[in-house]
């Protein structure tokens, strides 16, 4: 028995372009598809605000999934304008009355989500090509995933993680993501702190441009239902850490006490890599270009990873910092 319906309330309003429109009703959600002939910008209004909806683009096709937060009758409007038009105002092209008799049990749209979600023709125009994940929603069982792009231009990339289900400090939003960037390939490793729904927001700026501000580029919705997931932040990254460096292990920024911890990272162009707290240990350069070695955390509160560029350089530079769990008495 169908418990949720999306109904067109009155005629479809076509102002300046032809659309192919279809809608599908499912339990707790309604899906509206709008096929345009040219690049088109869309936005929607659900009971006066852009909430409870997940908008994706595939080619010039827009798909809107609506998840009403409460039972009853709701008003949904869809607006559009041509991408290359001088129009500053979106025109209303569709108007729906949504009758909901059952709320979706699991899907909750976080407030930080920015529509449209996932890679699309607009993100390609912004220079983000060949995405590792083409779907807007990334499901991860172990709470980890890796998102990558090839960049059209030489750009700086910044990413943050957001949630409505837990309080996240600015440090947590930043440090649950670890970025590696080599030439024009950028990789974002994500470790979410707990089961739930999170938003990965990606920003970028062109290197050497007069405007040094980061601009919003795209976002993903991350979903994890495994309640056993409890990932800490990644290690603290210092300015001496270059985008071309690679961290293999350990990826957890909080290390266990009284244990041998294996380190493996790629730091090209340096003479030596050291681990230190009150004591000092050195890593060994392997044949495949990785600095590797083990360090025991007994008696440590913090571990720093340092590099020395040349044998003559007496000063070491910190590139990464780890916290160590409190020693158990």
PDB file of C-alpha atoms in Angstrom:
ATOM      1  CA  UNK A   1       0.000   0.000   0.000  1.00  0.00           C
ATOM      2  CA  UNK A   2       1.388   3.369  -0.992  1.00  0.00           C
ATOM      3  CA  UNK A   3       1.810   5.609   2.048  1.00  0.00           C
ATOM      4  CA  UNK A   4       3.416   8.640   0.419  1.00  0.00           C
ATOM      5  CA  UNK A   5       2.347  10.522  -2.692  1.00  0.00           C
ATOM      6  CA  UNK A   6       3.640  13.472  -4.642  1.00  0.00           C
ATOM      7  CA  UNK A   7       0.796  15.174  -6.530  1.00  0.00           C
ATOM      8  CA  UNK A   8       0.985  17.974  -9.088  1.00  0.00           C
ATOM      9  CA  UNK A   9      -1.198  20.741  -7.705  1.00  0.00           C
ATOM     10  CA  UNK A  10      -2.370  22.566 -10.790  1.00  0.00           C
ATOM     11  CA  UNK A  11      -0.645  22.807 -14.194  1.00  0.00           C
ATOM     12  CA  UNK A  12       3.092  22.630 -14.680  1.00  0.00           C
ATOM     13  CA  UNK A  13       4.394  26.167 -15.220  1.00  0.00           C
ATOM     14  CA  UNK A  14       6.817  26.365 -18.161  1.00  0.00           C
ATOM     15  CA  UNK A  15       8.266  29.862 -18.476  1.00  0.00           C
ATOM     16  CA  UNK A  16      11.163  29.729 -20.902  1.00  0.00           C
ATOM     17  CA  UNK A  17      12.124  26.159 -21.767  1.00  0.00           C
ATOM     18  CA  UNK A  18      10.687  22.710 -22.386  1.00  0.00           C
ATOM     19  CA  UNK A  19      11.141  20.006 -19.764  1.00  0.00           C
ATOM     20  CA  UNK A  20      10.435  16.285 -19.607  1.00  0.00           C
ATOM     21  CA  UNK A  21       9.015  15.692 -16.111  1.00  0.00           C
ATOM     22  CA  UNK A  22       8.333  12.452 -14.220  1.00  0.00           C
ATOM     23  CA  UNK A  23       7.722  11.593 -10.573  1.00  0.00           C
ATOM     24  CA  UNK A  24       7.918   8.398  -8.536  1.00  0.00           C
ATOM     25  CA  UNK A  25       6.391   7.783  -5.111  1.00  0.00           C
ATOM     26  CA  UNK A  26       7.948   5.495  -2.513  1.00  0.00           C
ATOM     27  CA  UNK A  27       7.414   4.925   1.200  1.00  0.00           C
ATOM     28  CA  UNK A  28       8.551   8.063   2.998  1.00  0.00           C
ATOM     29  CA  UNK A  29      10.003   9.725  -0.091  1.00  0.00           C
ATOM     30  CA  UNK A  30       9.096  11.139  -3.478  1.00  0.00           C
ATOM     31  CA  UNK A  31      11.396  11.398  -6.501  1.00  0.00           C
ATOM     32  CA  UNK A  32      10.945  14.084  -9.159  1.00  0.00           C
ATOM     33  CA  UNK A  33      12.952  13.986 -12.395  1.00  0.00           C
ATOM     34  CA  UNK A  34      13.289  17.017 -14.660  1.00  0.00           C
ATOM     35  CA  UNK A  35      15.054  16.643 -18.021  1.00  0.00           C
ATOM     36  CA  UNK A  36      16.286  19.890 -19.580  1.00  0.00           C
ATOM     37  CA  UNK A  37      17.689  20.371 -23.089  1.00  0.00           C
ATOM     38  CA  UNK A  38      20.458  22.794 -22.054  1.00  0.00           C
ATOM     39  CA  UNK A  39      22.607  23.505 -18.952  1.00  0.00           C
ATOM     40  CA  UNK A  40      20.124  24.598 -16.297  1.00  0.00           C
ATOM     41  CA  UNK A  41      20.368  25.724 -12.678  1.00  0.00           C
ATOM     42  CA  UNK A  42      17.734  24.405 -10.261  1.00  0.00           C
ATOM     43  CA  UNK A  43      16.576  25.159  -6.752  1.00  0.00           C
ATOM     44  CA  UNK A  44      13.541  24.111  -4.721  1.00  0.00           C
ATOM     45  CA  UNK A  45      11.357  25.284  -1.881  1.00  0.00           C
ATOM     46  CA  UNK A  46       9.795  22.831   0.592  1.00  0.00           C
ATOM     47  CA  UNK A  47       7.332  24.566   2.909  1.00  0.00           C
ATOM     48  CA  UNK A  48       9.261  27.815   2.488  1.00  0.00           C
ATOM     49  CA  UNK A  49      12.834  26.493   2.842  1.00  0.00           C
ATOM     50  CA  UNK A  50      15.318  24.326   0.950  1.00  0.00           C
ATOM     51  CA  UNK A  51      15.340  21.414   3.370  1.00  0.00           C
ATOM     52  CA  UNK A  52      14.436  17.727   3.337  1.00  0.00           C
ATOM     53  CA  UNK A  53      15.598  17.315  -0.253  1.00  0.00           C
ATOM     54  CA  UNK A  54      18.547  15.737  -2.046  1.00  0.00           C
ATOM     55  CA  UNK A  55      19.176  17.144  -5.526  1.00  0.00           C
ATOM     56  CA  UNK A  56      21.540  15.494  -8.011  1.00  0.00           C
ATOM     57  CA  UNK A  57      22.457  16.215 -11.630  1.00  0.00           C
ATOM     58  CA  UNK A  58      23.292  13.692 -14.326  1.00  0.00           C
ATOM     59  CA  UNK A  59      23.949  15.436 -17.588  1.00  0.00           C
ATOM     60  CA  UNK A  60      21.144  17.981 -17.872  1.00  0.00           C
ATOM     61  CA  UNK A  61      18.769  15.743 -15.900  1.00  0.00           C
ATOM     62  CA  UNK A  62      17.872  16.905 -12.380  1.00  0.00           C
ATOM     63  CA  UNK A  63      16.643  14.395  -9.806  1.00  0.00           C
ATOM     64  CA  UNK A  64      15.121  15.605  -6.543  1.00  0.00           C
ATOM     65  CA  UNK A  65      14.472  13.185  -3.679  1.00  0.00           C
ATOM     66  CA  UNK A  66      12.143  14.635  -1.042  1.00  0.00           C
ATOM     67  CA  UNK A  67      11.983  13.269   2.530  1.00  0.00           C
ATOM     68  CA  UNK A  68       9.245  15.086   4.511  1.00  0.00           C
ATOM     69  CA  UNK A  69      10.118  15.338   8.224  1.00  0.00           C
ATOM     70  CA  UNK A  70       6.483  15.021   9.306  1.00  0.00           C
ATOM     71  CA  UNK A  71       3.225  13.528   8.145  1.00  0.00           C
ATOM     72  CA  UNK A  72       0.597  15.679   6.502  1.00  0.00           C
ATOM     73  CA  UNK A  73       0.288  17.892   3.430  1.00  0.00           C
ATOM     74  CA  UNK A  74       3.324  19.873   2.242  1.00  0.00           C
ATOM     75  CA  UNK A  75       4.063  22.397  -0.497  1.00  0.00           C
ATOM     76  CA  UNK A  76       6.947  21.802  -2.895  1.00  0.00           C
ATOM     77  CA  UNK A  77       8.060  24.230  -5.599  1.00  0.00           C
ATOM     78  CA  UNK A  78      10.878  23.793  -8.125  1.00  0.00           C
ATOM     79  CA  UNK A  79      12.596  26.761  -9.757  1.00  0.00           C
ATOM     80  CA  UNK A  80      15.052  26.957 -12.657  1.00  0.00           C
ATOM     81  CA  UNK A  81      16.974  29.296 -14.926  1.00  0.00           C
ATOM     82  CA  UNK A  82      19.288  28.787 -17.921  1.00  0.00           C
ATOM     83  CA  UNK A  83      22.945  28.548 -16.929  1.00  0.00           C
ATOM     84  CA  UNK A  84      24.182  31.032 -19.526  1.00  0.00           C
ATOM     85  CA  UNK A  85      21.258  33.421 -19.185  1.00  0.00           C
ATOM     86  CA  UNK A  86      21.430  36.963 -17.864  1.00  0.00           C
ATOM     87  CA  UNK A  87      18.371  36.181 -15.745  1.00  0.00           C
ATOM     88  CA  UNK A  88      19.077  36.904 -12.089  1.00  0.00           C
ATOM     89  CA  UNK A  89      15.846  35.415 -10.771  1.00  0.00           C
ATOM     90  CA  UNK A  90      14.861  31.749 -10.858  1.00  0.00           C
ATOM     91  CA  UNK A  91      11.502  31.053 -12.501  1.00  0.00           C
ATOM     92  CA  UNK A  92       9.043  28.610 -10.944  1.00  0.00           C
ATOM     93  CA  UNK A  93       8.597  25.652 -13.264  1.00  0.00           C
ATOM     94  CA  UNK A  94       6.814  23.086 -11.056  1.00  0.00           C
ATOM     95  CA  UNK A  95       4.483  23.178  -8.102  1.00  0.00           C
ATOM     96  CA  UNK A  96       3.571  20.080  -6.065  1.00  0.00           C
ATOM     97  CA  UNK A  97       1.383  19.201  -3.114  1.00  0.00           C
ATOM     98  CA  UNK A  98       3.064  16.384  -1.221  1.00  0.00           C
ATOM     99  CA  UNK A  99       0.813  14.172   0.900  1.00  0.00           C
ATOM    100  CA  UNK A 100       2.842  12.181   3.417  1.00  0.00           C
ATOM    101  CA  UNK A 101       1.360   9.493   5.671  1.00  0.00           C
ATOM    102  CA  UNK A 102       4.667   7.896   6.736  1.00  0.00           C
ATOM    103  CA  UNK A 103       8.057   9.493   7.485  1.00  0.00           C
ATOM    104  CA  UNK A 104      11.192   7.817   6.114  1.00  0.00           C
ATOM    105  CA  UNK A 105      12.772   5.873   8.977  1.00  0.00           C
ATOM    106  CA  UNK A 106      16.474   6.444   8.284  1.00  0.00           C
ATOM    107  CA  UNK A 107      17.101   9.275   5.830  1.00  0.00           C
ATOM    108  CA  UNK A 108      17.816  12.633   7.448  1.00  0.00           C
ATOM    109  CA  UNK A 109      19.175  15.529   5.389  1.00  0.00           C
ATOM    110  CA  UNK A 110      21.884  17.390   7.373  1.00  0.00           C
ATOM    111  CA  UNK A 111      21.631  21.169   7.546  1.00  0.00           C
ATOM    112  CA  UNK A 112      25.122  21.580   6.078  1.00  0.00           C
ATOM    113  CA  UNK A 113      24.154  19.852   2.830  1.00  0.00           C
ATOM    114  CA  UNK A 114      24.373  22.090  -0.254  1.00  0.00           C
ATOM    115  CA  UNK A 115      22.357  21.115  -3.324  1.00  0.00           C
ATOM    116  CA  UNK A 116      23.080  19.831  -5.904  1.00  0.00           C
ATOM    117  CA  UNK A 117      25.026  16.983  -4.272  1.00  0.00           C
ATOM    118  CA  UNK A 118      27.827  14.972  -5.856  1.00  0.00           C
ATOM    119  CA  UNK A 119      29.885  15.604  -9.009  1.00  0.00           C
ATOM    120  CA  UNK A 120      28.106  17.000 -12.055  1.00  0.00           C
ATOM    121  CA  UNK A 121      28.603  19.224 -15.113  1.00  0.00           C
ATOM    122  CA  UNK A 122      29.001  22.278 -12.855  1.00  0.00           C
ATOM    123  CA  UNK A 123      31.822  20.718 -10.824  1.00  0.00           C
ATOM    124  CA  UNK A 124      33.524  19.798 -14.099  1.00  0.00           C
ATOM    125  CA  UNK A 125      33.386  23.447 -15.122  1.00  0.00           C
ATOM    126  CA  UNK A 126      35.032  24.275 -11.789  1.00  0.00           C
ATOM    127  CA  UNK A 127      37.921  21.988 -12.754  1.00  0.00           C
ATOM    128  CA  UNK A 128      37.121  18.786 -10.812  1.00  0.00           C
ATOM    129  CA  UNK A 129      37.347  15.873 -13.249  1.00  0.00           C
ATOM    130  CA  UNK A 130      37.285  12.055 -13.109  1.00  0.00           C
ATOM    131  CA  UNK A 131      35.712  11.669  -9.644  1.00  0.00           C
ATOM    132  CA  UNK A 132      36.332   8.391  -7.831  1.00  0.00           C
ATOM    133  CA  UNK A 133      32.693   8.466  -6.643  1.00  0.00           C
ATOM    134  CA  UNK A 134      30.035   9.511  -9.142  1.00  0.00           C
ATOM    135  CA  UNK A 135      27.108   8.934  -6.761  1.00  0.00           C
ATOM    136  CA  UNK A 136      26.053  11.681  -4.369  1.00  0.00           C
ATOM    137  CA  UNK A 137      25.804   9.277  -1.401  1.00  0.00           C
ATOM    138  CA  UNK A 138      28.840   7.290  -0.234  1.00  0.00           C
ATOM    139  CA  UNK A 139      28.033   4.304   1.979  1.00  0.00           C
ATOM    140  CA  UNK A 140      30.865   3.090   4.198  1.00  0.00           C
ATOM    141  CA  UNK A 141      30.630   0.131   6.563  1.00  0.00           C
ATOM    142  CA  UNK A 142      33.904   0.696   8.411  1.00  0.00           C
ATOM    143  CA  UNK A 143      33.576   4.495   8.575  1.00  0.00           C
ATOM    144  CA  UNK A 144      36.397   5.141   6.114  1.00  0.00           C
ATOM    145  CA  UNK A 145      36.474   6.139   2.462  1.00  0.00           C
ATOM    146  CA  UNK A 146      38.740   7.852  -0.040  1.00  0.00           C
ATOM    147  CA  UNK A 147      37.528  10.449  -2.564  1.00  0.00           C
ATOM    148  CA  UNK A 148      39.731  11.577  -5.437  1.00  0.00           C
ATOM    149  CA  UNK A 149      39.642  13.908  -8.449  1.00  0.00           C
ATOM    150  CA  UNK A 150      41.888  14.962 -11.290  1.00  0.00           C
ATOM    151  CA  UNK A 151      42.181  18.749 -11.300  1.00  0.00           C
ATOM    152  CA  UNK A 152      41.954  20.686 -14.541  1.00  0.00           C
ATOM    153  CA  UNK A 153      44.096  23.499 -13.119  1.00  0.00           C
ATOM    154  CA  UNK A 154      46.715  23.918 -10.410  1.00  0.00           C
ATOM    155  CA  UNK A 155      44.463  24.392  -7.376  1.00  0.00           C
ATOM    156  CA  UNK A 156      44.494  24.309  -3.593  1.00  0.00           C
ATOM    157  CA  UNK A 157      41.793  22.056  -2.151  1.00  0.00           C
ATOM    158  CA  UNK A 158      40.223  22.265   1.307  1.00  0.00           C
ATOM    159  CA  UNK A 159      37.609  19.896   2.786  1.00  0.00           C
ATOM    160  CA  UNK A 160      35.524  19.805   5.973  1.00  0.00           C
ATOM    161  CA  UNK A 161      33.186  17.267   7.600  1.00  0.00           C
ATOM    162  CA  UNK A 162      29.803  18.205   9.116  1.00  0.00           C
ATOM    163  CA  UNK A 163      27.075  16.473  11.133  1.00  0.00           C
ATOM    164  CA  UNK A 164      23.761  17.229  12.852  1.00  0.00           C
ATOM    165  CA  UNK A 165      24.020  14.100  14.995  1.00  0.00           C
ATOM    166  CA  UNK A 166      27.041  15.085  17.079  1.00  0.00           C
ATOM    167  CA  UNK A 167      28.844  18.255  18.095  1.00  0.00           C
ATOM    168  CA  UNK A 168      31.972  18.742  16.009  1.00  0.00           C
ATOM    169  CA  UNK A 169      34.567  21.376  16.775  1.00  0.00           C
ATOM    170  CA  UNK A 170      36.299  23.233  13.939  1.00  0.00           C
ATOM    171  CA  UNK A 171      39.357  21.068  14.609  1.00  0.00           C
ATOM    172  CA  UNK A 172      37.294  17.875  14.227  1.00  0.00           C
ATOM    173  CA  UNK A 173      35.665  19.113  11.013  1.00  0.00           C
ATOM    174  CA  UNK A 174      39.116  19.598   9.528  1.00  0.00           C
ATOM    175  CA  UNK A 175      41.094  16.704  11.001  1.00  0.00           C
ATOM    176  CA  UNK A 176      38.726  13.841  10.152  1.00  0.00           C
ATOM    177  CA  UNK A 177      39.956  14.415   6.576  1.00  0.00           C
ATOM    178  CA  UNK A 178      43.507  13.906   5.331  1.00  0.00           C
ATOM    179  CA  UNK A 179      44.476  15.394   1.969  1.00  0.00           C
ATOM    180  CA  UNK A 180      47.197  14.234  -0.408  1.00  0.00           C
ATOM    181  CA  UNK A 181      47.819  16.075  -3.657  1.00  0.00           C
ATOM    182  CA  UNK A 182      50.386  15.153  -6.286  1.00  0.00           C
ATOM    183  CA  UNK A 183      50.584  17.215  -9.443  1.00  0.00           C
ATOM    184  CA  UNK A 184      46.907  17.484 -10.490  1.00  0.00           C
ATOM    185  CA  UNK A 185      45.548  14.492  -8.566  1.00  0.00           C
ATOM    186  CA  UNK A 186      43.921  15.150  -5.181  1.00  0.00           C
ATOM    187  CA  UNK A 187      42.937  12.406  -2.718  1.00  0.00           C
ATOM    188  CA  UNK A 188      40.813  12.971   0.405  1.00  0.00           C
ATOM    189  CA  UNK A 189      40.907  10.210   3.017  1.00  0.00           C
ATOM    190  CA  UNK A 190      37.970  10.381   5.433  1.00  0.00           C
ATOM    191  CA  UNK A 191      37.540   8.715   8.842  1.00  0.00           C
ATOM    192  CA  UNK A 192      34.159   9.567  10.365  1.00  0.00           C
ATOM    193  CA  UNK A 193      33.977   9.733  14.186  1.00  0.00           C
ATOM    194  CA  UNK A 194      30.859   7.572  14.608  1.00  0.00           C
ATOM    195  CA  UNK A 195      27.948   5.963  12.783  1.00  0.00           C
ATOM    196  CA  UNK A 196      25.552   8.425  11.198  1.00  0.00           C
ATOM    197  CA  UNK A 197      25.063  10.756   8.255  1.00  0.00           C
ATOM    198  CA  UNK A 198      27.775  13.310   7.474  1.00  0.00           C
ATOM    199  CA  UNK A 199      28.402  15.951   4.828  1.00  0.00           C
ATOM    200  CA  UNK A 200      31.782  16.200   3.104  1.00  0.00           C
ATOM    201  CA  UNK A 201      32.168  19.762   1.784  1.00  0.00           C
ATOM    202  CA  UNK A 202      34.958  20.551  -0.675  1.00  0.00           C
ATOM    203  CA  UNK A 203      36.339  24.032  -1.412  1.00  0.00           C
ATOM    204  CA  UNK A 204      39.014  25.157  -3.855  1.00  0.00           C
ATOM    205  CA  UNK A 205      41.019  28.110  -5.122  1.00  0.00           C
ATOM    206  CA  UNK A 206      43.320  28.578  -8.108  1.00  0.00           C
ATOM    207  CA  UNK A 207      46.967  28.836  -7.115  1.00  0.00           C
ATOM    208  CA  UNK A 208      48.503  32.201  -7.927  1.00  0.00           C
ATOM    209  CA  UNK A 209      45.154  33.955  -8.444  1.00  0.00           C
ATOM    210  CA  UNK A 210      44.620  37.442  -7.034  1.00  0.00           C
ATOM    211  CA  UNK A 211      41.574  36.236  -5.122  1.00  0.00           C
ATOM    212  CA  UNK A 212      42.995  33.946  -2.432  1.00  0.00           C
ATOM    213  CA  UNK A 213      39.637  32.954  -0.954  1.00  0.00           C
ATOM    214  CA  UNK A 214      38.438  29.354  -1.099  1.00  0.00           C
ATOM    215  CA  UNK A 215      35.119  28.933  -2.946  1.00  0.00           C
ATOM    216  CA  UNK A 216      32.605  26.152  -2.446  1.00  0.00           C
ATOM    217  CA  UNK A 217      32.915  23.433  -5.106  1.00  0.00           C
ATOM    218  CA  UNK A 218      30.787  20.397  -4.198  1.00  0.00           C
ATOM    219  CA  UNK A 219      29.682  18.082  -1.413  1.00  0.00           C
ATOM    220  CA  UNK A 220      28.914  14.426  -0.755  1.00  0.00           C
ATOM    221  CA  UNK A 221      26.586  12.735   1.717  1.00  0.00           C
ATOM    222  CA  UNK A 222      28.414  10.066   3.764  1.00  0.00           C
ATOM    223  CA  UNK A 223      26.405   7.311   5.432  1.00  0.00           C
ATOM    224  CA  UNK A 224      27.539   4.708   7.985  1.00  0.00           C
ATOM    225  CA  UNK A 225      25.183   2.420   9.954  1.00  0.00           C
ATOM    226  CA  UNK A 226      27.882   0.454  11.795  1.00  0.00           C
ATOM    227  CA  UNK A 227      27.537   1.488  15.458  1.00  0.00           C
ATOM    228  CA  UNK A 228      30.970   0.008  16.243  1.00  0.00           C
ATOM    229  CA  UNK A 229      32.688   2.776  14.256  1.00  0.00           C
ATOM    230  CA  UNK A 230      34.736   5.164  16.450  1.00  0.00           C
ATOM    231  CA  UNK A 231      37.524   6.805  14.437  1.00  0.00           C
ATOM    232  CA  UNK A 232      39.680   9.511  16.002  1.00  0.00           C
ATOM    233  CA  UNK A 233      41.001  12.487  14.064  1.00  0.00           C
ATOM    234  CA  UNK A 234      43.985  12.216  11.720  1.00  0.00           C
ATOM    235  CA  UNK A 235      47.342  13.525  13.017  1.00  0.00           C
ATOM    236  CA  UNK A 236      47.882  17.277  13.154  1.00  0.00           C
ATOM    237  CA  UNK A 237      49.447  18.541   9.926  1.00  0.00           C
ATOM    238  CA  UNK A 238      52.018  21.341  10.032  1.00  0.00           C
ATOM    239  CA  UNK A 239      52.876  23.816   7.299  1.00  0.00           C
ATOM    240  CA  UNK A 240      56.061  21.873   6.460  1.00  0.00           C
ATOM    241  CA  UNK A 241      53.891  18.937   5.316  1.00  0.00           C
ATOM    242  CA  UNK A 242      53.686  19.207   1.539  1.00  0.00           C
ATOM    243  CA  UNK A 243      50.766  18.103  -0.635  1.00  0.00           C
ATOM    244  CA  UNK A 244      53.067  15.631  -2.410  1.00  0.00           C
ATOM    245  CA  UNK A 245      53.762  13.738   0.836  1.00  0.00           C
ATOM    246  CA  UNK A 246      51.847  10.536   1.544  1.00  0.00           C
ATOM    247  CA  UNK A 247      50.843   9.050   4.908  1.00  0.00           C
ATOM    248  CA  UNK A 248      50.216   5.288   4.945  1.00  0.00           C
ATOM    249  CA  UNK A 249      50.261   4.583   8.705  1.00  0.00           C
ATOM    250  CA  UNK A 250      49.358   5.347  11.386  1.00  0.00           C
ATOM    251  CA  UNK A 251      46.331   7.347  10.226  1.00  0.00           C
ATOM    252  CA  UNK A 252      44.790   7.727  13.697  1.00  0.00           C
ATOM    253  CA  UNK A 253      45.873  10.954  15.361  1.00  0.00           C
ATOM    254  CA  UNK A 254      45.578   9.326  18.805  1.00  0.00           C
ATOM    255  CA  UNK A 255      47.953   6.403  19.364  1.00  0.00           C
ATOM    256  CA  UNK A 256      47.628   3.568  21.914  1.00  0.00           C
ATOM    257  CA  UNK A 257      49.811   3.741  25.011  1.00  0.00           C
ATOM    258  CA  UNK A 258      52.634   1.299  25.731  1.00  0.00           C
ATOM    259  CA  UNK A 259      52.649  -0.241  22.267  1.00  0.00           C
ATOM    260  CA  UNK A 260      54.909  -0.485  19.260  1.00  0.00           C
ATOM    261  CA  UNK A 261      53.427   1.645  16.485  1.00  0.00           C
ATOM    262  CA  UNK A 262      54.432   1.095  12.876  1.00  0.00           C
ATOM    263  CA  UNK A 263      55.130   4.211  10.792  1.00  0.00           C
ATOM    264  CA  UNK A 264      55.121   4.364   6.999  1.00  0.00           C
ATOM    265  CA  UNK A 265      55.078   7.554   4.947  1.00  0.00           C
ATOM    266  CA  UNK A 266      56.484   8.933   1.728  1.00  0.00           C
ATOM    267  CA  UNK A 267      58.466  12.155   2.138  1.00  0.00           C
ATOM    268  CA  UNK A 268      60.553  12.623  -0.999  1.00  0.00           C
ATOM    269  CA  UNK A 269      63.583  14.885  -1.116  1.00  0.00           C
ATOM    270  CA  UNK A 270      64.670  14.722   2.553  1.00  0.00           C
ATOM    271  CA  UNK A 271      67.779  13.283   4.186  1.00  0.00           C
ATOM    272  CA  UNK A 272      66.138  11.711   7.256  1.00  0.00           C
ATOM    273  CA  UNK A 273      62.819  11.280   9.079  1.00  0.00           C
ATOM    274  CA  UNK A 274      62.691  11.052  12.880  1.00  0.00           C
ATOM    275  CA  UNK A 275      60.073  10.254  15.524  1.00  0.00           C
ATOM    276  CA  UNK A 276      60.491  11.907  18.887  1.00  0.00           C
ATOM    277  CA  UNK A 277      58.975  12.650  22.273  1.00  0.00           C
ATOM    278  CA  UNK A 278      61.419  12.374  25.191  1.00  0.00           C
ATOM    279  CA  UNK A 279      63.364   9.884  23.145  1.00  0.00           C
ATOM    280  CA  UNK A 280      64.328   9.806  19.484  1.00  0.00           C
ATOM    281  CA  UNK A 281      63.919   7.163  16.794  1.00  0.00           C
ATOM    282  CA  UNK A 282      64.700   7.231  13.099  1.00  0.00           C
ATOM    283  CA  UNK A 283      62.828   5.742  10.154  1.00  0.00           C
ATOM    284  CA  UNK A 284      64.506   3.818   7.356  1.00  0.00           C
ATOM    285  CA  UNK A 285      64.086   4.610   3.667  1.00  0.00           C
ATOM    286  CA  UNK A 286      62.855   1.524   1.785  1.00  0.00           C
ATOM    287  CA  UNK A 287      63.607   0.621  -1.822  1.00  0.00           C
ATOM    288  CA  UNK A 288      60.132   1.778  -2.913  1.00  0.00           C
ATOM    289  CA  UNK A 289      60.624   5.260  -1.449  1.00  0.00           C
ATOM    290  CA  UNK A 290      58.752   4.970   1.883  1.00  0.00           C
ATOM    291  CA  UNK A 291      60.172   5.904   5.292  1.00  0.00           C
ATOM    292  CA  UNK A 292      59.333   3.027   7.644  1.00  0.00           C
ATOM    293  CA  UNK A 293      59.941   1.901  11.199  1.00  0.00           C
ATOM    294  CA  UNK A 294      58.394   1.173  14.620  1.00  0.00           C
ATOM    295  CA  UNK A 295      58.301   3.366  17.722  1.00  0.00           C
ATOM    296  CA  UNK A 296      57.182   2.383  21.231  1.00  0.00           C
ATOM    297  CA  UNK A 297      54.758   4.838  22.882  1.00  0.00           C
ATOM    298  CA  UNK A 298      55.640   3.885  26.466  1.00  0.00           C
ATOM    299  CA  UNK A 299      55.975   7.043  28.567  1.00  0.00           C
ATOM    300  CA  UNK A 300      54.929   9.314  25.689  1.00  0.00           C
ATOM    301  CA  UNK A 301      52.229  11.969  25.659  1.00  0.00           C
ATOM    302  CA  UNK A 302      52.862  13.249  22.157  1.00  0.00           C
ATOM    303  CA  UNK A 303      54.848  12.020  19.161  1.00  0.00           C
ATOM    304  CA  UNK A 304      56.204  14.316  16.460  1.00  0.00           C
ATOM    305  CA  UNK A 305      57.385  13.346  13.004  1.00  0.00           C
ATOM    306  CA  UNK A 306      60.351  15.490  11.936  1.00  0.00           C
ATOM    307  CA  UNK A 307      62.407  15.802   8.771  1.00  0.00           C
ATOM    308  CA  UNK A 308      65.909  16.941   7.951  1.00  0.00           C
ATOM    309  CA  UNK A 309      66.420  18.154   4.391  1.00  0.00           C
ATOM    310  CA  UNK A 310      70.222  17.826   4.197  1.00  0.00           C
ATOM    311  CA  UNK A 311      72.930  16.220   6.390  1.00  0.00           C
ATOM    312  CA  UNK A 312      74.397  19.678   7.063  1.00  0.00           C
ATOM    313  CA  UNK A 313      71.102  21.047   8.346  1.00  0.00           C
ATOM    314  CA  UNK A 314      71.146  20.834  12.143  1.00  0.00           C
ATOM    315  CA  UNK A 315      67.532  21.892  12.621  1.00  0.00           C
ATOM    316  CA  UNK A 316      64.678  19.419  12.202  1.00  0.00           C
ATOM    317  CA  UNK A 317      61.211  20.486  11.029  1.00  0.00           C
ATOM    318  CA  UNK A 318      57.971  19.021  12.466  1.00  0.00           C
ATOM    319  CA  UNK A 319      55.579  17.809   9.763  1.00  0.00           C
ATOM    320  CA  UNK A 320      53.087  15.700  11.781  1.00  0.00           C
ATOM    321  CA  UNK A 321      52.022  15.433  15.423  1.00  0.00           C
ATOM    322  CA  UNK A 322      50.245  12.575  17.251  1.00  0.00           C
ATOM    323  CA  UNK A 323      48.672  12.407  20.689  1.00  0.00           C
ATOM    324  CA  UNK A 324      49.151   9.290  22.847  1.00  0.00           C
ATOM    325  CA  UNK A 325      46.380   7.853  25.000  1.00  0.00           C
ATOM    326  CA  UNK A 326      46.671   8.470  28.736  1.00  0.00           C
ATOM    327  CA  UNK A 327      48.779   5.824  30.444  1.00  0.00           C
ATOM    328  CA  UNK A 328      46.672   3.386  32.435  1.00  0.00           C
ATOM    329  CA  UNK A 329      47.728   2.966  36.043  1.00  0.00           C
TER     330      UNK A 329
END
